[in-house]
Structure formats: structure tokens, C-alpha cells
PDB file of C-alpha atoms and ligand atoms in Angstrom:
ATOM      1  CA  MET O 444     106.501  89.250 100.610  1.00 98.00           C
ATOM      2  CA  GLN O 445     105.780  85.810 101.203  1.00 98.00           C
ATOM      3  CA  LEU O 446     105.375  86.606 104.691  1.00 98.00           C
ATOM      4  CA  ALA O 447     104.331  90.072 104.914  1.00 98.00           C
ATOM      5  CA  GLY O 448     100.629  88.298 102.420  1.00 98.00           C
ATOM      6  CA  ALA O 449     100.579  84.744 104.788  1.00 98.00           C
ATOM      7  CA  ILE O 450     100.744  87.698 107.103  1.00 98.00           C
ATOM      8  CA  ALA O 451      97.831  89.291 105.818  1.00 98.00           C
ATOM      9  CA  ARG O 452      95.615  86.272 104.430  1.00 98.00           C
ATOM     10  CA  ARG O 453      95.335  85.733 108.780  1.00 97.00           C
ATOM     11  CA  GLY O 454      92.890  88.721 108.696  1.00 97.00           C
ATOM     12  CA  ASP O 455      95.976  90.865 110.113  1.00 97.00           C
ATOM     13  CA  ARG O 456      96.665  94.385 109.056  1.00 98.00           C
ATOM     14  CA  VAL O 457     100.452  93.965 107.325  1.00 98.00           C
ATOM     15  CA  LEU O 458     102.819  97.086 105.413  1.00 98.00           C
ATOM     16  CA  VAL O 459     105.857  95.953 103.542  1.00 98.00           C
ATOM     17  CA  VAL O 460     108.604  98.698 104.437  1.00 98.00           C
ATOM     18  CA  ASP O 461     110.019  98.912 100.865  1.00 98.00           C
ATOM     19  CA  ALA O 462     113.670 100.095 101.826  1.00 98.00           C
ATOM     20  CA  ASP O 463     115.896  98.452  99.522  1.00 97.00           C
ATOM     21  CA  PRO O 464     116.590 101.004  96.369  1.00 95.00           C
ATOM     22  CA  GLN O 465     115.832  98.282  93.940  1.00 96.00           C
ATOM     23  CA  GLY O 466     111.829  98.720  94.868  1.00 97.00           C
ATOM     24  CA  THR O 467     111.419  94.620  94.617  1.00 97.00           C
ATOM     25  CA  ALA O 468     108.840  95.011  97.418  1.00 98.00           C
ATOM     26  CA  THR O 469     106.790  97.296  95.533  1.00 98.00           C
ATOM     27  CA  ARG O 470     107.378  95.998  91.966  1.00 98.00           C
ATOM     28  CA  TRP O 471     106.287  92.517  93.552  1.00 98.00           C
ATOM     29  CA  ALA O 472     103.110  94.886  94.319  1.00 98.00           C
ATOM     30  CA  ALA O 473     102.173  97.003  91.502  1.00 98.00           C
ATOM     31  CA  SER O 474     102.381  93.411  89.552  1.00 98.00           C
ATOM     32  CA  ALA O 475      99.472  91.540  91.321  1.00 98.00           C
ATOM     33  CA  GLU O 476      96.055  92.903  88.535  1.00 97.00           C
ATOM     34  CA  ASP O 477      93.987  94.984  89.935  1.00 97.00           C
ATOM     35  CA  ASN O 478      90.917  93.066  90.929  1.00 97.00           C
ATOM     36  CA  HIS O 479      93.544  90.686  93.128  1.00 97.00           C
ATOM     37  CA  PRO O 480      95.449  93.208  94.275  1.00 97.00           C
ATOM     38  CA  PHE O 481      98.529  92.040  97.394  1.00 98.00           C
ATOM     39  CA  PRO O 482      96.892  91.077 100.711  1.00 98.00           C
ATOM     40  CA  ALA O 483      99.340  93.232 102.119  1.00 98.00           C
ATOM     41  CA  SER O 484     100.035  97.383 101.996  1.00 98.00           C
ATOM     42  CA  VAL O 485     103.267  98.488 100.323  1.00 98.00           C
ATOM     43  CA  VAL O 486     105.507 101.890 100.735  1.00 98.00           C
ATOM     44  CA  GLY O 487     108.914 102.999  99.419  1.00 97.00           C
ATOM     45  CA  LEU O 488     110.910 104.356 101.976  1.00 97.00           C
ATOM     46  CA  SER O 489     114.571 103.209 101.162  1.00 94.00           C
ATOM     47  CA  ALA O 490     114.700 107.795 100.667  1.00 95.00           C
ATOM     48  CA  ALA O 491     114.357 108.069 103.800  1.00 96.00           C
ATOM     49  CA  ASN O 492     117.883 106.511 104.740  1.00 95.00           C
ATOM     50  CA  GLU O 493     118.844 106.646 107.895  1.00 96.00           C
ATOM     51  CA  LYS O 494     115.813 108.179 109.232  1.00 97.00           C
ATOM     52  CA  VAL O 495     113.765 105.106 108.544  1.00 97.00           C
ATOM     53  CA  HIS O 496     112.993 104.131 111.529  1.00 97.00           C
ATOM     54  CA  ARG O 497     111.330 107.972 112.214  1.00 97.00           C
ATOM     55  CA  GLU O 498     109.289 107.488 108.791  1.00 98.00           C
ATOM     56  CA  VAL O 499     108.285 103.915 109.744  1.00 98.00           C
ATOM     57  CA  LYS O 500     106.929 105.015 113.242  1.00 97.00           C
ATOM     58  CA  LYS O 501     104.027 106.743 111.264  1.00 97.00           C
ATOM     59  CA  PHE O 502     102.512 103.789 110.767  1.00 98.00           C
ATOM     60  CA  ILE O 503     102.388 102.228 113.890  1.00 97.00           C
ATOM     61  CA  ASP O 504      99.211 102.729 114.623  1.00 98.00           C
ATOM     62  CA  ASP O 505      97.738 101.524 111.329  1.00 98.00           C
ATOM     63  CA  TYR O 506      99.214  98.543 111.443  1.00 98.00           C
ATOM     64  CA  GLY O 507      98.750  94.804 113.253  1.00 98.00           C
ATOM     65  CA  TYR O 508     102.306  94.101 111.680  1.00 98.00           C
ATOM     66  CA  ILE O 509     104.565  95.915 109.538  1.00 98.00           C
ATOM     67  CA  ILE O 510     107.987  93.668 107.783  1.00 98.00           C
ATOM     68  CA  ILE O 511     110.770  96.162 106.520  1.00 98.00           C
ATOM     69  CA  ASP O 512     112.615  94.987 103.462  1.00 98.00           C
ATOM     70  CA  CYS O 513     116.915  96.799 104.214  1.00 97.00           C
ATOM     71  CA  PRO O 514     119.294  96.255 100.782  1.00 95.00           C
ATOM     72  CA  PRO O 515     121.331  93.652 100.719  1.00 90.00           C
ATOM     73  CA  ALA O 516     124.380  96.049 101.863  1.00 89.00           C
ATOM     74  CA  ALA O 517     125.613  96.220 105.991  1.00 88.00           C
ATOM     75  CA  ASP O 518     127.923  99.532 105.456  1.00 91.00           C
ATOM     76  CA  SER O 519     124.182 100.500 103.800  1.00 94.00           C
ATOM     77  CA  PRO O 520     122.414 102.749 107.627  1.00 96.00           C
ATOM     78  CA  VAL O 521     119.514 102.041 106.363  1.00 97.00           C
ATOM     79  CA  PRO O 522     119.163  98.032 108.040  1.00 96.00           C
ATOM     80  CA  GLN O 523     120.684 100.573 111.533  1.00 96.00           C
ATOM     81  CA  SER O 524     117.676 102.295 111.074  1.00 97.00           C
ATOM     82  CA  ALA O 525     114.648  99.983 110.815  1.00 97.00           C
ATOM     83  CA  LEU O 526     116.800  97.397 113.125  1.00 97.00           C
ATOM     84  CA  LEU O 527     116.334 100.606 115.851  1.00 97.00           C
ATOM     85  CA  ILE O 528     112.322  99.465 116.118  1.00 97.00           C
ATOM     86  CA  ALA O 529     112.701  96.312 114.926  1.00 98.00           C
ATOM     87  CA  ASP O 530     110.842  93.536 117.476  1.00 98.00           C
ATOM     88  CA  LEU O 531     112.684  90.898 115.651  1.00 98.00           C
ATOM     89  CA  VAL O 532     114.691  90.230 112.344  1.00 98.00           C
ATOM     90  CA  LEU O 533     115.038  87.699 110.009  1.00 98.00           C
ATOM     91  CA  VAL O 534     118.124  87.205 108.258  1.00 96.00           C
ATOM     92  CA  PRO O 535     117.267  84.874 104.919  1.00 95.00           C
ATOM     93  CA  ILE O 536     120.158  83.092 103.644  1.00 94.00           C
ATOM     94  CA  ILE O 537     121.621  80.608 101.006  1.00 94.00           C
ATOM     95  CA  PRO O 538     123.441  77.741 102.311  1.00 92.00           C
ATOM     96  CA  SER O 539     127.150  78.571 100.336  1.00 88.00           C
ATOM     97  CA  PRO O 540     129.795  80.766 102.389  1.00 83.00           C
ATOM     98  CA  LEU O 541     129.644  83.516  99.847  1.00 85.00           C
ATOM     99  CA  ASP O 542     126.297  84.131 102.038  1.00 86.00           C
ATOM    100  CA  MET O 543     127.714  83.619 105.008  1.00 87.00           C
ATOM    101  CA  TRP O 544     129.782  85.808 104.726  1.00 85.00           C
ATOM    102  CA  ALA O 545     127.813  88.689 103.829  1.00 85.00           C
ATOM    103  CA  ALA O 546     126.473  87.889 106.788  1.00 89.00           C
ATOM    104  CA  VAL O 547     128.954  88.246 109.587  1.00 91.00           C
ATOM    105  CA  GLY O 548     128.590  91.868 108.330  1.00 92.00           C
ATOM    106  CA  ILE O 549     124.266  91.909 109.392  1.00 94.00           C
ATOM    107  CA  ARG O 550     125.429  90.193 112.185  1.00 95.00           C
ATOM    108  CA  GLN O 551     127.713  92.801 113.693  1.00 95.00           C
ATOM    109  CA  VAL O 552     124.751  95.170 112.531  1.00 96.00           C
ATOM    110  CA  ILE O 553     122.621  92.879 115.653  1.00 97.00           C
ATOM    111  CA  PHE O 554     125.311  92.461 117.752  1.00 96.00           C
ATOM    112  CA  ASN O 555     126.069  96.834 117.872  1.00 96.00           C
ATOM    113  CA  VAL O 556     121.721  97.816 117.899  1.00 97.00           C
ATOM    114  CA  GLY O 557     121.186  95.266 120.022  1.00 95.00           C
ATOM    115  CA  ASP O 558     123.293  97.175 122.412  1.00 96.00           C
ATOM    116  CA  ILE O 559     120.264  99.668 122.140  1.00 97.00           C
ATOM    117  CA  ASN O 560     117.227  97.626 121.806  1.00 98.00           C
ATOM    118  CA  GLU O 561     117.393  95.747 123.651  1.00 96.00           C
ATOM    119  CA  GLY O 562     114.676  93.352 122.486  1.00 96.00           C
ATOM    120  CA  LEU O 563     115.839  92.261 120.057  1.00 98.00           C
ATOM    121  CA  LYS O 564     115.036  88.878 118.785  1.00 98.00           C
ATOM    122  CA  SER O 565     116.820  87.775 115.318  1.00 98.00           C
ATOM    123  CA  ARG O 566     117.257  84.621 113.426  1.00 97.00           C
ATOM    124  CA  LEU O 567     118.710  83.430 110.208  1.00 96.00           C
ATOM    125  CA  VAL O 568     116.036  81.964 107.633  1.00 97.00           C
ATOM    126  CA  LEU O 569     118.058  79.194 105.006  1.00 96.00           C
ATOM    127  CA  ASN O 570     116.633  80.291 101.641  1.00 97.00           C
ATOM    128  CA  GLN O 571     116.692  78.023  98.115  1.00 96.00           C
ATOM    129  CA  CYS O 572     117.595  75.424 100.248  1.00 94.00           C
ATOM    130  CA  GLN O 573     118.835  72.531  97.825  1.00 92.00           C
ATOM    131  CA  PRO O 574     118.574  70.296 101.635  1.00 86.00           C
ATOM    132  CA  ASN O 575     120.722  67.355  99.413  1.00 88.00           C
ATOM    133  CA  THR O 576     123.899  69.297  98.389  1.00 90.00           C
ATOM    134  CA  THR O 577     126.927  68.645 100.165  1.00 90.00           C
ATOM    135  CA  MET O 578     126.490  72.639  99.950  1.00 87.00           C
ATOM    136  CA  THR O 579     123.871  72.457 102.347  1.00 87.00           C
ATOM    137  CA  GLN O 580     125.131  69.672 104.354  1.00 88.00           C
ATOM    138  CA  GLU O 581     128.406  71.685 104.931  1.00 88.00           C
ATOM    139  CA  THR O 582     126.602  75.441 105.656  1.00 88.00           C
ATOM    140  CA  LEU O 583     123.835  73.507 108.001  1.00 87.00           C
ATOM    141  CA  GLU O 584     127.533  72.055 110.473  1.00 88.00           C
ATOM    142  CA  VAL O 585     128.547  75.218 110.555  1.00 87.00           C
ATOM    143  CA  LEU O 586     125.958  77.154 111.355  1.00 87.00           C
ATOM    144  CA  PRO O 587     125.613  76.383 114.930  1.00 85.00           C
ATOM    145  CA  GLU O 588     128.713  78.827 116.072  1.00 87.00           C
ATOM    146  CA  PHE O 589     127.918  81.558 113.887  1.00 90.00           C
ATOM    147  CA  GLY O 590     126.329  83.449 116.819  1.00 93.00           C
ATOM    148  CA  ILE O 591     122.777  83.772 115.455  1.00 95.00           C
ATOM    149  CA  GLU O 592     119.474  81.535 115.883  1.00 95.00           C
ATOM    150  CA  LEU O 593     118.446  79.449 112.536  1.00 95.00           C
ATOM    151  CA  ALA O 594     114.715  79.577 112.679  1.00 97.00           C
ATOM    152  CA  THR O 595     113.216  76.169 112.648  1.00 97.00           C
ATOM    153  CA  THR O 596     111.424  77.008 109.122  1.00 98.00           C
ATOM    154  CA  GLN O 597     114.456  76.448 105.620  1.00 96.00           C
ATOM    155  CA  ILE O 598     112.162  77.791 102.448  1.00 98.00           C
ATOM    156  CA  ARG O 599     113.252  75.299  99.286  1.00 97.00           C
ATOM    157  CA  HIS O 600     113.933  76.205  95.961  1.00 97.00           C
ATOM    158  CA  ARG O 601     111.376  76.500  94.474  1.00 98.00           C
ATOM    159  CA  GLN O 602     109.465  77.649  90.912  1.00 98.00           C
ATOM    160  CA  VAL O 603     107.088  78.297  92.536  1.00 98.00           C
ATOM    161  CA  TYR O 604     107.867  81.330  94.651  1.00 98.00           C
ATOM    162  CA  ARG O 605     109.307  83.569  91.348  1.00 97.00           C
ATOM    163  CA  GLN O 606     106.484  83.023  89.836  1.00 97.00           C
ATOM    164  CA  SER O 607     104.099  84.215  92.480  1.00 97.00           C
ATOM    165  CA  ALA O 608     106.442  87.844  92.484  1.00 97.00           C
ATOM    166  CA  VAL O 609     105.426  87.972  88.580  1.00 97.00           C
ATOM    167  CA  PHE O 610     101.959  87.347  89.453  1.00 97.00           C
ATOM    168  CA  GLY O 611     102.326  90.082  92.564  1.00 98.00           C
ATOM    169  CA  GLN O 612     101.225  87.611  94.471  1.00 98.00           C
ATOM    170  CA  THR O 613     102.259  84.593  97.126  1.00 98.00           C
ATOM    171  CA  VAL O 614     102.764  81.044  97.050  1.00 98.00           C
ATOM    172  CA  HIS O 615      99.092  80.512  98.517  1.00 98.00           C
ATOM    173  CA  ASP O 616      97.277  81.843  94.768  1.00 97.00           C
ATOM    174  CA  PHE O 617      98.971  78.648  93.191  1.00 97.00           C
ATOM    175  CA  GLY O 618      96.743  76.308  94.416  1.00 91.00           C
ATOM    176  CA  GLY O 619      97.448  72.454  94.657  1.00 94.00           C
ATOM    177  CA  LYS O 620     101.480  72.292  93.115  1.00 95.00           C
ATOM    178  CA  ALA O 621     101.950  75.169  95.547  1.00 98.00           C
ATOM    179  CA  SER O 622     100.772  73.032  98.461  1.00 98.00           C
ATOM    180  CA  ALA O 623     104.542  72.044  99.692  1.00 98.00           C
ATOM    181  CA  ALA O 624     105.807  75.689  99.389  1.00 98.00           C
ATOM    182  CA  ILE O 625     102.351  77.139 101.022  1.00 98.00           C
ATOM    183  CA  ALA O 626     103.132  74.838 103.581  1.00 98.00           C
ATOM    184  CA  GLU O 627     106.426  76.641 104.711  1.00 98.00           C
ATOM    185  CA  VAL O 628     106.055  80.426 104.456  1.00 98.00           C
ATOM    186  CA  GLU O 629     102.588  79.142 106.421  1.00 98.00           C
ATOM    187  CA  ASP O 630     105.227  77.051 108.851  1.00 98.00           C
ATOM    188  CA  LEU O 631     107.317  80.022 108.880  1.00 98.00           C
ATOM    189  CA  THR O 632     104.497  82.641 109.948  1.00 98.00           C
ATOM    190  CA  SER O 633     103.442  80.793 112.221  1.00 98.00           C
ATOM    191  CA  GLU O 634     107.314  80.344 113.403  1.00 98.00           C
ATOM    192  CA  VAL O 635     107.258  84.178 113.226  1.00 98.00           C
ATOM    193  CA  PHE O 636     104.008  84.206 115.771  1.00 98.00           C
ATOM    194  CA  LYS O 637     105.298  82.014 118.288  1.00 98.00           C
ATOM    195  CA  ILE O 638     109.089  84.383 117.986  1.00 98.00           C
ATOM    196  CA  LEU O 639     106.742  87.997 118.955  1.00 98.00           C
ATOM    197  CA  GLY O 640     104.591  86.149 121.369  1.00 96.00           C
ATOM    198  CA  SER O 641     101.471  86.808 119.093  1.00 92.00           C
ATOM    199  CA  LYS O 642      97.498  84.740 119.113  1.00 73.00           C
TER     200      LYS O 642
HETATM  201  N1  ATP I 352     112.923  79.945  97.452  1.00 93.76           N
HETATM  202  C1  ATP I 352     113.419  80.091  96.554  1.00 93.76           C
HETATM  203  N2  ATP I 352     113.094  79.038  95.659  1.00 93.76           N
HETATM  204  C2  ATP I 352     113.458  79.604  94.559  1.00 93.76           C
HETATM  205  N3  ATP I 352     114.145  81.273  94.066  1.00 93.76           N
HETATM  206  C3  ATP I 352     113.448  82.079  94.550  1.00 93.76           C
HETATM  207  C4  ATP I 352     113.647  81.554  96.147  1.00 93.76           C
HETATM  208  N4  ATP I 352     113.747  82.759  97.193  1.00 93.76           N
HETATM  209  C5  ATP I 352     113.423  83.485  96.040  1.00 93.76           C
HETATM  210  N5  ATP I 352     114.073  83.396  95.222  1.00 93.76           N
HETATM  211  C6  ATP I 352     114.081  84.178  94.181  1.00 93.76           C
HETATM  212  O1  ATP I 352     115.424  84.431  94.043  1.00 93.76           O
HETATM  213  C7  ATP I 352     115.812  85.937  93.226  1.00 93.76           C
HETATM  214  C8  ATP I 352     116.022  86.979  94.825  1.00 93.76           C
HETATM  215  O2  ATP I 352     115.938  86.443  95.475  1.00 93.76           O
HETATM  216  P1  ATP I 352     115.307  87.345  96.716  1.00 93.76           P
HETATM  217  O3  ATP I 352     114.157  88.726  96.439  1.00 93.76           O
HETATM  218  O4  ATP I 352     115.303  86.546  97.758  1.00 93.76           O
HETATM  219  O5  ATP I 352     117.035  87.524  97.245  1.00 93.76           O
HETATM  220  P2  ATP I 352     117.489  89.594  98.286  1.00 93.76           P
HETATM  221  O6  ATP I 352     118.258  88.251  99.078  1.00 93.76           O
HETATM  222  O7  ATP I 352     115.866  89.372  98.178  1.00 93.76           O
HETATM  223  O8  ATP I 352     118.048  89.716  96.280  1.00 93.76           O
HETATM  224  P3  ATP I 352     119.193  91.206  97.712  1.00 93.76           P
HETATM  225  O9  ATP I 352     119.626  90.475  98.331  1.00 93.76           O
HETATM  226  O10 ATP I 352     119.305  91.361  95.719  1.00 93.76           O
HETATM  227  O11 ATP I 352     117.718  92.009  97.847  1.00 93.76           O
HETATM  228  C9  ATP I 352     115.087  86.450  92.913  1.00 93.76           C
HETATM  229  O12 ATP I 352     114.923  86.033  91.306  1.00 93.76           O
HETATM  230  C10 ATP I 352     113.298  85.666  93.782  1.00 93.76           C
HETATM  231  O13 ATP I 352     111.477  84.882  92.543  1.00 93.76           O
HETATM  232 MG1   MG I 353     116.130  91.337  99.249  1.00 93.76          MG
END
């Protein structure tokens, strides 16, 4: 949602496809005040299951960027379907062994779909980082062997990320106290544009 909002703020039409039955993205956008809507559109498509890619195709002409939020389950048909039409897959991981194990499943899905969608790019994105902990250090040490490139941008653990969800906004709406978070989200946005070869 931070990435979607940041791209929209740069002037592109952005659609978030909420393909997670938990519906967090949908609730996030719905939490915004009527006079200050979330900057990207959100549509719920989790019920489409293995046909998500077909449903998303219907929106392609109307948006510059489409971000699909998948459920965190490698055995769900949703991520496989979404990856069929994706240019880039971002795998957010918290630096901990638990998240690394979970990412092994999604790595297999990425490798499998890569045989069909040959242009598919992928990055791990470290989220909720607490840089000076041994857990983060140890995770960073094993990541180069993981098989998916690590994004340069790392997102730290910051309260304002949570707050912005409650208010249905991005960190950009929290002014000076959010400046470090805004910089992270802007860095991630620029990095994504660079990977995709966007202007
Ligand atoms: N960088 C961060 N700093 C602080 N809180 C965060 C950060 N990133 C996410 N959170 C909070 O952690 C919770 C889960 O975050 P998020 O929705 O990103 O997880 P998720 O991986 O999508 O969850 P799931 O795997 O269940 O879909 C939310 O309450 C969110 O606000
Ligand atoms: Mg999620």
C-alpha cells in the first residue's frame, strides 16, 4: 500500500488488487476520510483464485501500475496466478528464520512460474528491520545464497507504518516525523521503477 500510494503520488494511475482473502488492503483504503481518499484504487479479487491473472488483465489498459497483494501462502493458487502476468515480484520478509523458511515456499513458486513467464523479475524486500540486532545481521549473512536478489532498499520497523494504515493513508501524510519512513518508501519506489525500466 505504501508503494502503491507513492507511485500514485508521482502521477500514475495505480490499482491495488487485493488478492488476499484477509482483505487488509481493502480495509486500509476504506479507512481513509471521504475528503482525503487513499491515492490508489483498490479492488478485491481474492475470490478469483487461480483466475486472478485473467481478472487483472481487464484492468491493464486503465492503469499505469497494478500491484497485486497476495496471501502469504505458497500453496494458494493466487500467487501462482498473479505471477503469470507480473513483471516483478516483491517478497517482503522480516529478518528472522521463520520468515526465511516461509520464503522458501514462495521461492519455488517463483522459479516454477519463471519457466512460463520468462521476463519475471524478483526481489526480496527486508521489512520491519531493526538493523543493530543479531537476528538481522544473521539473516543478512545467509541472504546472498537464498537465490532471490535482495532489494537495496530496506524498510525499518517504525510506528508510522502502522499509523498510516489506521488512517487509510501512506506515510507521506504524516509530515516531518515520518521523514525517515517517507525516504524509505520513496527509495523503494525509485528502485522498483529502475528494475522495471520506468521513466
Ligand atoms: N516496517 C514496519 N514497521 C512497523 N510496523 C509494520 C511495518 N510493516 C508492517 N507493519 C505492521 O505489521 C503488521 C503486518 O504487516 P503486513 O500487512 O505488511 O504483513 P503481511 O506480511 O502482509 O501480513 P500477511 O503475511 O498476513 O499478509 C501490520 O499491522 C503492519 O501495520
Ligand atoms: Mg499481507
